Each structure stands twice: as structure tokens, then as C-alpha cells.
PDB file of C-alpha atoms in Angstrom:
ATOM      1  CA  UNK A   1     -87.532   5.560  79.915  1.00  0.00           C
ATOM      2  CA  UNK A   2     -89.045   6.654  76.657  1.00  0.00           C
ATOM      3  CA  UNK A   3     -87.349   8.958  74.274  1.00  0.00           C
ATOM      4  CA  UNK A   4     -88.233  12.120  72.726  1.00  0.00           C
ATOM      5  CA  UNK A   5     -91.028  11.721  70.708  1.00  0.00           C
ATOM      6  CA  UNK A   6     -91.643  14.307  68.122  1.00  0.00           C
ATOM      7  CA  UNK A   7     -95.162  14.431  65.964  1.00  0.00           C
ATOM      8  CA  UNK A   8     -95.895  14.232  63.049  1.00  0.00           C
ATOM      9  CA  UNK A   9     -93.056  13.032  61.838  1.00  0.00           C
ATOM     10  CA  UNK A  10     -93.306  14.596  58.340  1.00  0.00           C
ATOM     11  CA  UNK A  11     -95.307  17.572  56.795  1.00  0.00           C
ATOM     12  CA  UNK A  12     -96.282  18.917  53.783  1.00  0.00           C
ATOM     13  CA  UNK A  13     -97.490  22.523  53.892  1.00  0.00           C
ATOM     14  CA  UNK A  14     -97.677  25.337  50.761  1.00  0.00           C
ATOM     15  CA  UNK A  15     -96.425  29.062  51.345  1.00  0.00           C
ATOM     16  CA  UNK A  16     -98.425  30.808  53.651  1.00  0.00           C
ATOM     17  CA  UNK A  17     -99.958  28.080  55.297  1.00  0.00           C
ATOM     18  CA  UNK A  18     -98.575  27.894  59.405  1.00  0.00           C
ATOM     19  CA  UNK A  19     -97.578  24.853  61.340  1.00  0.00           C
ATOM     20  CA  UNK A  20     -97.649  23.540  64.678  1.00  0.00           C
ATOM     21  CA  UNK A  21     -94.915  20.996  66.157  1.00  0.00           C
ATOM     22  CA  UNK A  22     -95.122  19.075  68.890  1.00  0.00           C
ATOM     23  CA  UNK A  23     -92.277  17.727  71.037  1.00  0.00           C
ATOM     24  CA  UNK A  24     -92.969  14.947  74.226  1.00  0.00           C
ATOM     25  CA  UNK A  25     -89.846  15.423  76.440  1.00  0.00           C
ATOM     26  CA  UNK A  26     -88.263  11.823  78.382  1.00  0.00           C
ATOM     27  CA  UNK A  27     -90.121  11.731  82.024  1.00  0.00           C
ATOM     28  CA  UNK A  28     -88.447  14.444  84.273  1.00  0.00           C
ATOM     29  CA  UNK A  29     -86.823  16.647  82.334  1.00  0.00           C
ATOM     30  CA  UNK A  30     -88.226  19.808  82.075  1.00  0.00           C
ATOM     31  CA  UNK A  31     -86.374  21.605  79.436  1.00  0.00           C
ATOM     32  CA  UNK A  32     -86.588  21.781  75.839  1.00  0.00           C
ATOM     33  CA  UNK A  33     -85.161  23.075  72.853  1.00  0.00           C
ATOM     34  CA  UNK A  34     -85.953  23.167  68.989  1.00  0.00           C
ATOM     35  CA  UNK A  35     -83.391  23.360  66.345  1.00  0.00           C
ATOM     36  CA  UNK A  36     -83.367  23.614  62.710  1.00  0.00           C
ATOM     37  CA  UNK A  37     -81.824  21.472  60.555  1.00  0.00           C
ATOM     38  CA  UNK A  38     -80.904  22.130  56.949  1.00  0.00           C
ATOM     39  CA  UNK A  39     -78.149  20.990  54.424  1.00  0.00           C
ATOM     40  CA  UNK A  40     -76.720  24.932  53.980  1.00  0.00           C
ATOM     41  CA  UNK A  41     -77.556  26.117  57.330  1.00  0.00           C
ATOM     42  CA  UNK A  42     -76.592  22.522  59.575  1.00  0.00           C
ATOM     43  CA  UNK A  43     -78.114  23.023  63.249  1.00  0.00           C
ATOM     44  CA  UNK A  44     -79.277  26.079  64.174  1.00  0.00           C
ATOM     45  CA  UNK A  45     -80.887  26.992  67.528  1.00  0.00           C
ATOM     46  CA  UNK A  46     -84.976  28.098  67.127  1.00  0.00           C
ATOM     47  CA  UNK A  47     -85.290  28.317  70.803  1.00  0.00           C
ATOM     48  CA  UNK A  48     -85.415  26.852  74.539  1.00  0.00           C
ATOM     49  CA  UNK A  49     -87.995  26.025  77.062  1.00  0.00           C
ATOM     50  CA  UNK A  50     -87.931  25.739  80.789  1.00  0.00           C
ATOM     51  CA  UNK A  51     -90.723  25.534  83.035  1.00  0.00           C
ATOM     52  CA  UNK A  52     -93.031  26.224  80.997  1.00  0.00           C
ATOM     53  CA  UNK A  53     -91.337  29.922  80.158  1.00  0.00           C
ATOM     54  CA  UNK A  54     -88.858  30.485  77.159  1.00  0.00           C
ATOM     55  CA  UNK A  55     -85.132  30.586  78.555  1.00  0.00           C
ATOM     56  CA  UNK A  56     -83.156  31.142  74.951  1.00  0.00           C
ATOM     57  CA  UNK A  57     -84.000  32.228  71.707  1.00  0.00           C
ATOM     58  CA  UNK A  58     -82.110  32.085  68.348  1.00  0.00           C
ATOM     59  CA  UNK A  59     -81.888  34.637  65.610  1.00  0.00           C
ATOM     60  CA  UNK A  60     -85.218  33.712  64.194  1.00  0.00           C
ATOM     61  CA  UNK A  61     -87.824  36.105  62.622  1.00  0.00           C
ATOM     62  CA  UNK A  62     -90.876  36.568  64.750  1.00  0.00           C
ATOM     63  CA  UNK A  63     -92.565  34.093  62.840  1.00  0.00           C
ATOM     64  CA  UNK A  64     -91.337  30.998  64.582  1.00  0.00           C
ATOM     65  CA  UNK A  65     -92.625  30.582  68.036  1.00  0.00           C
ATOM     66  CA  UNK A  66     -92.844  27.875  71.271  1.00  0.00           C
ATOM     67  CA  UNK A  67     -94.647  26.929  74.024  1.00  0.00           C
ATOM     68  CA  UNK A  68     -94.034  25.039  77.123  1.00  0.00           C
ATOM     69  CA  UNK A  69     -96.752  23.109  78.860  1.00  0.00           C
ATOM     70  CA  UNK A  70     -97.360  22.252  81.878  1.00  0.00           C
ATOM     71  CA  UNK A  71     -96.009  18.524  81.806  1.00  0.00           C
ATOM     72  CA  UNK A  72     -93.443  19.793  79.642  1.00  0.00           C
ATOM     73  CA  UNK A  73     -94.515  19.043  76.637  1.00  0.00           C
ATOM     74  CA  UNK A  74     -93.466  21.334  73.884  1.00  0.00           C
ATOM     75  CA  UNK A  75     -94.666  22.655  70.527  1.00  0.00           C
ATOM     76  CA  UNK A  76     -93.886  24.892  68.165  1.00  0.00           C
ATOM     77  CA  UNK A  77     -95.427  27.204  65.272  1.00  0.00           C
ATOM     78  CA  UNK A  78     -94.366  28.382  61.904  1.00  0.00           C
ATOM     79  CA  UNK A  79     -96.894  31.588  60.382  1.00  0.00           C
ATOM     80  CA  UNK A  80     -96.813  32.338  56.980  1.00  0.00           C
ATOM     81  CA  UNK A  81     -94.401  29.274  55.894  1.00  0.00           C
ATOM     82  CA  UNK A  82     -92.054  30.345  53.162  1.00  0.00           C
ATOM     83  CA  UNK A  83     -90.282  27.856  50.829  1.00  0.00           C
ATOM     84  CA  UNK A  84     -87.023  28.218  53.005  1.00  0.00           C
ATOM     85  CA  UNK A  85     -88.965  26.671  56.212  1.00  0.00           C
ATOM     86  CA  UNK A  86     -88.145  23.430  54.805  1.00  0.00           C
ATOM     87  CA  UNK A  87     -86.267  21.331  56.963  1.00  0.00           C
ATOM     88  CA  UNK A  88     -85.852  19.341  59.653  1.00  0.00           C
ATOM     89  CA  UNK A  89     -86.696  20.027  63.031  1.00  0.00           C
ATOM     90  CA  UNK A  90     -85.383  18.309  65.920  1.00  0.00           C
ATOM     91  CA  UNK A  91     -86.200  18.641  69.524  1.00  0.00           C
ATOM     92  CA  UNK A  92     -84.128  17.810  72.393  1.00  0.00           C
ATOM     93  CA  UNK A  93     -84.664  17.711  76.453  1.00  0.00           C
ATOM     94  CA  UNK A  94     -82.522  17.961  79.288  1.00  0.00           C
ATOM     95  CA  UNK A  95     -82.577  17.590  82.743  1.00  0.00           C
ATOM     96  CA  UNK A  96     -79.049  18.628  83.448  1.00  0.00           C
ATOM     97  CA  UNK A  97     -76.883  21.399  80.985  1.00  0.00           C
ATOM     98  CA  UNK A  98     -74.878  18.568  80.344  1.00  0.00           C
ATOM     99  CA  UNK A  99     -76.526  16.537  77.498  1.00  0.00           C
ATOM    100  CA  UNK A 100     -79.260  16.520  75.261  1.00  0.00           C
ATOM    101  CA  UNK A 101     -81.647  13.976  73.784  1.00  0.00           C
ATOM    102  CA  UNK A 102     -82.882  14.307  70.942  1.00  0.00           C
ATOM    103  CA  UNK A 103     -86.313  13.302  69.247  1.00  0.00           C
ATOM    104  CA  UNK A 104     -86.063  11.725  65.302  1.00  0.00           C
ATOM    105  CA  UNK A 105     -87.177  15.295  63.911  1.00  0.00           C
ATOM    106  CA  UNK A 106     -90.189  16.051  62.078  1.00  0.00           C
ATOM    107  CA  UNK A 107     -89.653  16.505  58.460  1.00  0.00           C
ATOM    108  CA  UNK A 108     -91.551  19.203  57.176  1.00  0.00           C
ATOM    109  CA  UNK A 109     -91.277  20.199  53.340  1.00  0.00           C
ATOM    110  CA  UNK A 110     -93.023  24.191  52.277  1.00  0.00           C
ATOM    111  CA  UNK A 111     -94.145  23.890  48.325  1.00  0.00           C
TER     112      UNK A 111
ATOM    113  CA  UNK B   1     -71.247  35.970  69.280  1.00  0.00           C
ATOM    114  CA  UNK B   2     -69.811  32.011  69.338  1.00  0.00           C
ATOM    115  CA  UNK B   3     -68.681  30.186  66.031  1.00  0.00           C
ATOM    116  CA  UNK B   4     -67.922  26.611  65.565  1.00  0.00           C
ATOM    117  CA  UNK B   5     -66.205  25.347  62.483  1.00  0.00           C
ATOM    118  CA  UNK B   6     -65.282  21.694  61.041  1.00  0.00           C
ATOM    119  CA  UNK B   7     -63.216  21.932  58.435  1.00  0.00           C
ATOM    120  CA  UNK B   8     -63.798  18.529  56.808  1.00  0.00           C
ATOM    121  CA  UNK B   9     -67.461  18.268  55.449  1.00  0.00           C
ATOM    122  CA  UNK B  10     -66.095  14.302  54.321  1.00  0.00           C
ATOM    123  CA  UNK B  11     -63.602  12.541  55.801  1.00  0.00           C
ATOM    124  CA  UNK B  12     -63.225   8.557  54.513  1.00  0.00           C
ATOM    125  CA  UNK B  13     -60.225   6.413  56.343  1.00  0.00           C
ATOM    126  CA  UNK B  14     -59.278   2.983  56.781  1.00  0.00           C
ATOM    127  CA  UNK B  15     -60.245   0.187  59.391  1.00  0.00           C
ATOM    128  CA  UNK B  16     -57.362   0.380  61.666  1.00  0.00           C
ATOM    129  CA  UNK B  17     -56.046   3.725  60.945  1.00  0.00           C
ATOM    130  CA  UNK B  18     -55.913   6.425  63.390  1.00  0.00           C
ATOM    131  CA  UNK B  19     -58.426   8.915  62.683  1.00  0.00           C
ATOM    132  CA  UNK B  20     -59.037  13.059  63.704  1.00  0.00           C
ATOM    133  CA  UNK B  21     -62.009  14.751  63.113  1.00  0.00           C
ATOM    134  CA  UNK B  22     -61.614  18.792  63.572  1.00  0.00           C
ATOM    135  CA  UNK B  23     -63.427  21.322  65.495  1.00  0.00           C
ATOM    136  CA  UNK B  24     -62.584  24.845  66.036  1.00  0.00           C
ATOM    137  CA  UNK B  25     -64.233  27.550  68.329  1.00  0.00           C
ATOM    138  CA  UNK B  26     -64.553  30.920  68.286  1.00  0.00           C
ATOM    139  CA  UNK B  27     -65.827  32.313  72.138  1.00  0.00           C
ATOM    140  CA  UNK B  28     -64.407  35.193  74.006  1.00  0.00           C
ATOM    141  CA  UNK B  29     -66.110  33.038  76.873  1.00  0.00           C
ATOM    142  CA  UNK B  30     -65.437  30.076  79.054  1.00  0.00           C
ATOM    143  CA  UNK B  31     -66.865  27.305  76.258  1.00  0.00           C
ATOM    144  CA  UNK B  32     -67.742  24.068  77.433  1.00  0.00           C
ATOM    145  CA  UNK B  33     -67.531  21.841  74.249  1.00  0.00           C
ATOM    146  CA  UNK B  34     -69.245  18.431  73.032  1.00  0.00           C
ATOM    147  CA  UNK B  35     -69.141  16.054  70.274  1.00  0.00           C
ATOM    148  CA  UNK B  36     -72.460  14.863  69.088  1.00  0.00           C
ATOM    149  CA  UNK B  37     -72.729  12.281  66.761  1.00  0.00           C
ATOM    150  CA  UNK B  38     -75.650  10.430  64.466  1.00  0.00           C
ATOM    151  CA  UNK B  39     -75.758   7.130  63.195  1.00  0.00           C
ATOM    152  CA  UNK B  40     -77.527   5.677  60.136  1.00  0.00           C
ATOM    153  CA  UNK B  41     -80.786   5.949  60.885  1.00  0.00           C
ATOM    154  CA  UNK B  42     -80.594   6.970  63.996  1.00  0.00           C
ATOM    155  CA  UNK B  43     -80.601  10.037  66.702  1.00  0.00           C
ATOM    156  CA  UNK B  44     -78.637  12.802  67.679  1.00  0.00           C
ATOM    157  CA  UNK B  45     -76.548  11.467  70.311  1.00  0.00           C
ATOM    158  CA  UNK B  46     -74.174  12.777  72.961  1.00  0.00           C
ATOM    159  CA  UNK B  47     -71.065  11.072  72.121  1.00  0.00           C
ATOM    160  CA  UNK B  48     -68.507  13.097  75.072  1.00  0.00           C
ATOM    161  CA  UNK B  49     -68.237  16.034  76.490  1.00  0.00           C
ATOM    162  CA  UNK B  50     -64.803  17.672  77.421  1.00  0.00           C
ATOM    163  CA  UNK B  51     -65.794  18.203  81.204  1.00  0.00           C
ATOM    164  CA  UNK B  52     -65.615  14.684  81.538  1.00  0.00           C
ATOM    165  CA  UNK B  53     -62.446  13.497  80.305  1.00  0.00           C
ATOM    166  CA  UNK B  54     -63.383  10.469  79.341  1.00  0.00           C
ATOM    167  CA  UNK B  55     -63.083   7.369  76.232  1.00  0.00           C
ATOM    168  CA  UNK B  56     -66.237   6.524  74.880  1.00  0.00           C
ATOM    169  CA  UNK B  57     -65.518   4.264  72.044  1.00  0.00           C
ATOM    170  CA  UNK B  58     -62.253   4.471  72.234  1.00  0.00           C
ATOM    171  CA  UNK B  59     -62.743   8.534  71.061  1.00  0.00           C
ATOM    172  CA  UNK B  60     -60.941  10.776  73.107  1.00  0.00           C
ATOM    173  CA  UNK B  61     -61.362  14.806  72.765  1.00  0.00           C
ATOM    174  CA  UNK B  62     -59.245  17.454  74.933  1.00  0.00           C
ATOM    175  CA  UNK B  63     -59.453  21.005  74.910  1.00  0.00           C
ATOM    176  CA  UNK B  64     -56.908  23.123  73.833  1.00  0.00           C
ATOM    177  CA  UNK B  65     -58.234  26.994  74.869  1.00  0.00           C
ATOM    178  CA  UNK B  66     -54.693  28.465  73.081  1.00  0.00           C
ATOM    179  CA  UNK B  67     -55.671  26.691  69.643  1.00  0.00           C
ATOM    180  CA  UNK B  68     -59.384  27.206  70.569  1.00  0.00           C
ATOM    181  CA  UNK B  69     -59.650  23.251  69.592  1.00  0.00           C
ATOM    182  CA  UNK B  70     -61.699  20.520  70.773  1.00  0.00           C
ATOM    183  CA  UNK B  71     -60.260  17.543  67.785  1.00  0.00           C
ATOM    184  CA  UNK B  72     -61.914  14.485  68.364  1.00  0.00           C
ATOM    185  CA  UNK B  73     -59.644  11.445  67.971  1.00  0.00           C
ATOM    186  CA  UNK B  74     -59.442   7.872  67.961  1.00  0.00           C
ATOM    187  CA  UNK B  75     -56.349   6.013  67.276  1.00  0.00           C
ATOM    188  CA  UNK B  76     -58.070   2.513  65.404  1.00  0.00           C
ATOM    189  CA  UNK B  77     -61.080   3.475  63.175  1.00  0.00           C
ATOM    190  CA  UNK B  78     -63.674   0.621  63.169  1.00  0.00           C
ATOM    191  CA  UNK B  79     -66.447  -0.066  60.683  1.00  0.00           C
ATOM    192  CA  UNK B  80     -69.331   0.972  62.928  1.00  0.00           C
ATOM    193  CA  UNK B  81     -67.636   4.239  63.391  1.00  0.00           C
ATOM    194  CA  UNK B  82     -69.169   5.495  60.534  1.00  0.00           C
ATOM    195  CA  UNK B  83     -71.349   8.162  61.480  1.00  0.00           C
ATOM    196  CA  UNK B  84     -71.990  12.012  60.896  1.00  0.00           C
ATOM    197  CA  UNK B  85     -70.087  13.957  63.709  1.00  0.00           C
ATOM    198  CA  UNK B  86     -70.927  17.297  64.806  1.00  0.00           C
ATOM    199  CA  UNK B  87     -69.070  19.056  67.392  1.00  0.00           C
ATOM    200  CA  UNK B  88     -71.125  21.632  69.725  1.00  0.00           C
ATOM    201  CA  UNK B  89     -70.470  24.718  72.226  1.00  0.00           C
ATOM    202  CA  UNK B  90     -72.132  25.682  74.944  1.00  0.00           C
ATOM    203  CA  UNK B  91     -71.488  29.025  76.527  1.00  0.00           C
ATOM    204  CA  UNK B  92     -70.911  28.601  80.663  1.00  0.00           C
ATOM    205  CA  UNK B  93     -72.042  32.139  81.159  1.00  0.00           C
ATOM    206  CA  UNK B  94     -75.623  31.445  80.064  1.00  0.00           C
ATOM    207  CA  UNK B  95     -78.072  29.315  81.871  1.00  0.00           C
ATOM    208  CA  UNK B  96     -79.818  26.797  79.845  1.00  0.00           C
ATOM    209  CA  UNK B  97     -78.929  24.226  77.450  1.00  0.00           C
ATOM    210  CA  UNK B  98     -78.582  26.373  74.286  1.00  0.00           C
ATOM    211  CA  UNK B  99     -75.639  24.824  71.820  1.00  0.00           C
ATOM    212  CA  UNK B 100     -74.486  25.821  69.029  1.00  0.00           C
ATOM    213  CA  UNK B 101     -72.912  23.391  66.084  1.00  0.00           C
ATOM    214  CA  UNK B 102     -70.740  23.011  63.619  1.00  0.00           C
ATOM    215  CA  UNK B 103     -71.383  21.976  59.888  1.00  0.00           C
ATOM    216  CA  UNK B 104     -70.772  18.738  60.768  1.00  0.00           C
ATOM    217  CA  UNK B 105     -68.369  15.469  59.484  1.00  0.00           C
ATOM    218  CA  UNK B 106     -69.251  12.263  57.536  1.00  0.00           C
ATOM    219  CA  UNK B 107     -67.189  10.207  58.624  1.00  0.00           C
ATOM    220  CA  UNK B 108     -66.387   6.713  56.589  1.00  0.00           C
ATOM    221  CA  UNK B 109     -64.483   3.755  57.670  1.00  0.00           C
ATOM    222  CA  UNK B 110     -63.317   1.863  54.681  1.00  0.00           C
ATOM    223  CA  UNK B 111     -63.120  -1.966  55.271  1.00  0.00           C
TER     224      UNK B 111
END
């Protein structure tokens, strides 16, 4: 099966600006979750996505938010970026609690 | 709320020597706990999970709920073991795939 595939896999936006993610889940599994990554922070959980309706969320401000689709394809949005957006977000998909797979991240830097 | 700590941000040891990577949990909970780890270059990956009880790569893990531990260990360190390690908790009382990490451990096998 194919992997998680995340687009695009990098991104430069300024302050202000917002974002959108997107996140293909493997075949069959119908969850999936964002995280954060970031060298002070390490992994932090954005949020989780089952079935097209949002299962778990982290302690995020308002202005990160997620979708589900109906093939289970994912995305996610960033409003007003702010320098401390920077990082790297990965997304992962599940079929079982079990384990995770996760995507190669999509790099996005805020100037 | 649930906590995960590694100690060790950098741990380097030799080829052949036994080798312990830390991971400490703080959960009032029933945990169920995981040790993720990423390559050079590569993905997030599940490396085990303690419901299994199993060896992957020669790394074993057990849970210890009095020391609120889940060490990873292997007792010969190889080259390709090399890798950043994170270990991850998932809480049993909430549905979903939600995990939370530690900080994380580069690990570095001398030759």
C-alpha cells in the first residue's frame, strides 16, 4: 500500500497570511491526526479525525483547524500565521489505536 | 493531564555495548505506552508497543506502572541503530489514537 502522503511538502508564508495542509491517509484507514513538530516544543498533538468528524483536539488556539473528507483525506488550516507557526507538521493514520503512520511532514517556515 | 519525559536529549554509545534509552510517564490512568523511532531521512515509525511484548531489533521495553517507566533497551548496540527515539502515551480511557510524546533521544552508535 502507499504511505501517507502529505502536500506540499514545504511552505513559505509571511505573518498574517493562512495556510491549508493536506494529508492522503494509506487505503482503509479512516483516521487521522496532525501534530506539530518543533525543536522547543517536540510533538505536540493539533488534532484527530475520524469519519469525517473531529474525535481529539490539542491545546491549540482557535486558529488551527481540520477537516475530514469523505475518502478520508485530511487537511488542515492555519489563520493569521504568526512567526511561531513555524514548524513541521506531520500527519499520521490509523486503522487500529494501535499504531500510527506517519506522512514525511510538510515544512512550513512564517517570515 | 499526561506527561512524558526522556531525560537524555543525546545519548552516544559503543557498537556492542548494551544500551537504555529512558522514558518516564506521568498518568493517573491506565497508559498504554510506545516507542517511536525516526531514521535519517526517514519517517516516524512504530518501533514496539508494550501491549505486545515483543523484540523488534533486538529492543525490548517493559512497563513498570510502580516506577511509571517504559526504558527501552537493547543489550548489543549496532551501527544502524542510530536513530532519534521518542517514546509515546496513549491514554486507554479515550477513544482515538491521540499520543502524546516525549522530547525525544538521539541516539549514536559509535563504531
Amino acid at each position: 500500500k502507499a504511505g501517507v502522503t502529505q502536500t506540499p511538502r514545504y511552505l513559505i508564508k509571511t505573518r498574517g497570511q493562512q495556510v491549508t495542509l493536506s494529508c492522503s491517509p494509506i487505503s482503509g484507514h479512516r483516521s487521522v491526526s496532525w501534530y506539530q513538530q518543533t525543536p522547543g516544543q517536540g510533538l505536540q498533538f493539533l488534532f484527530e479525525y475520524f469519519s469525517e468528524t473531529q474525535r481529539n483536539k490539542g491545546n491549540f488556539p482557535g486558529r488551527f483547524s481540520g477537516r475530514q473528507f469523505s475518502n478520508s483525506r485530511s487537511e488542515m488550516n492555519v489563520s493569521t500565521l504568526e512567526l511561531g507557526d513555524s514548524a513541521l507538521y506531520l500527519c499520521a493514520s490509523s486503522q487500529t489505536r494501535y499504531e500510527q503512520y506517519f506522512g514525511p511532514g510538510t515544512r512550513l517556515t512564517v517570515t | 493531564a499526561q506527561r512524558v519525559t526522556q531525560p537524555e536529549k543525546l545519548l552516544s554509545v559503543f557498537k556492542g555495548a548494551p544500551v537504555e534509552l529512558k522514558c518516564n510517564y506521568s498518568y493517573s490512568g491506565s497508559p498504554e505506552l510506545f516507542w517511536y523511532v525516526q531514521y535519517s531521512r526517514q519517517r516516524l515509525q512504530l518501533l514496539l508497543r508494550h501491549i505486545s511484548r515483543e523484540s523488534i531489533k533486538g529492543f525490548t521495553a517493559d512497563l513498570n506502572k510502580g516506577e511509571t517507566s517504559f526504558h527501552l533497551k537493547k543489550p548489543f548496540a549496532q551501527e544502524e541503530d542510530s536513530a532519534m527515539y521518542y517514546c509515546a502515551l496513549r491514554s486507554e480511557e479515550t477513544s482515538g489514537s491521540r499520543l502524546t510524546f516525549g522530547e525525544g533521544t538521539q541516539l549514536t552508535v559509535n563504531p
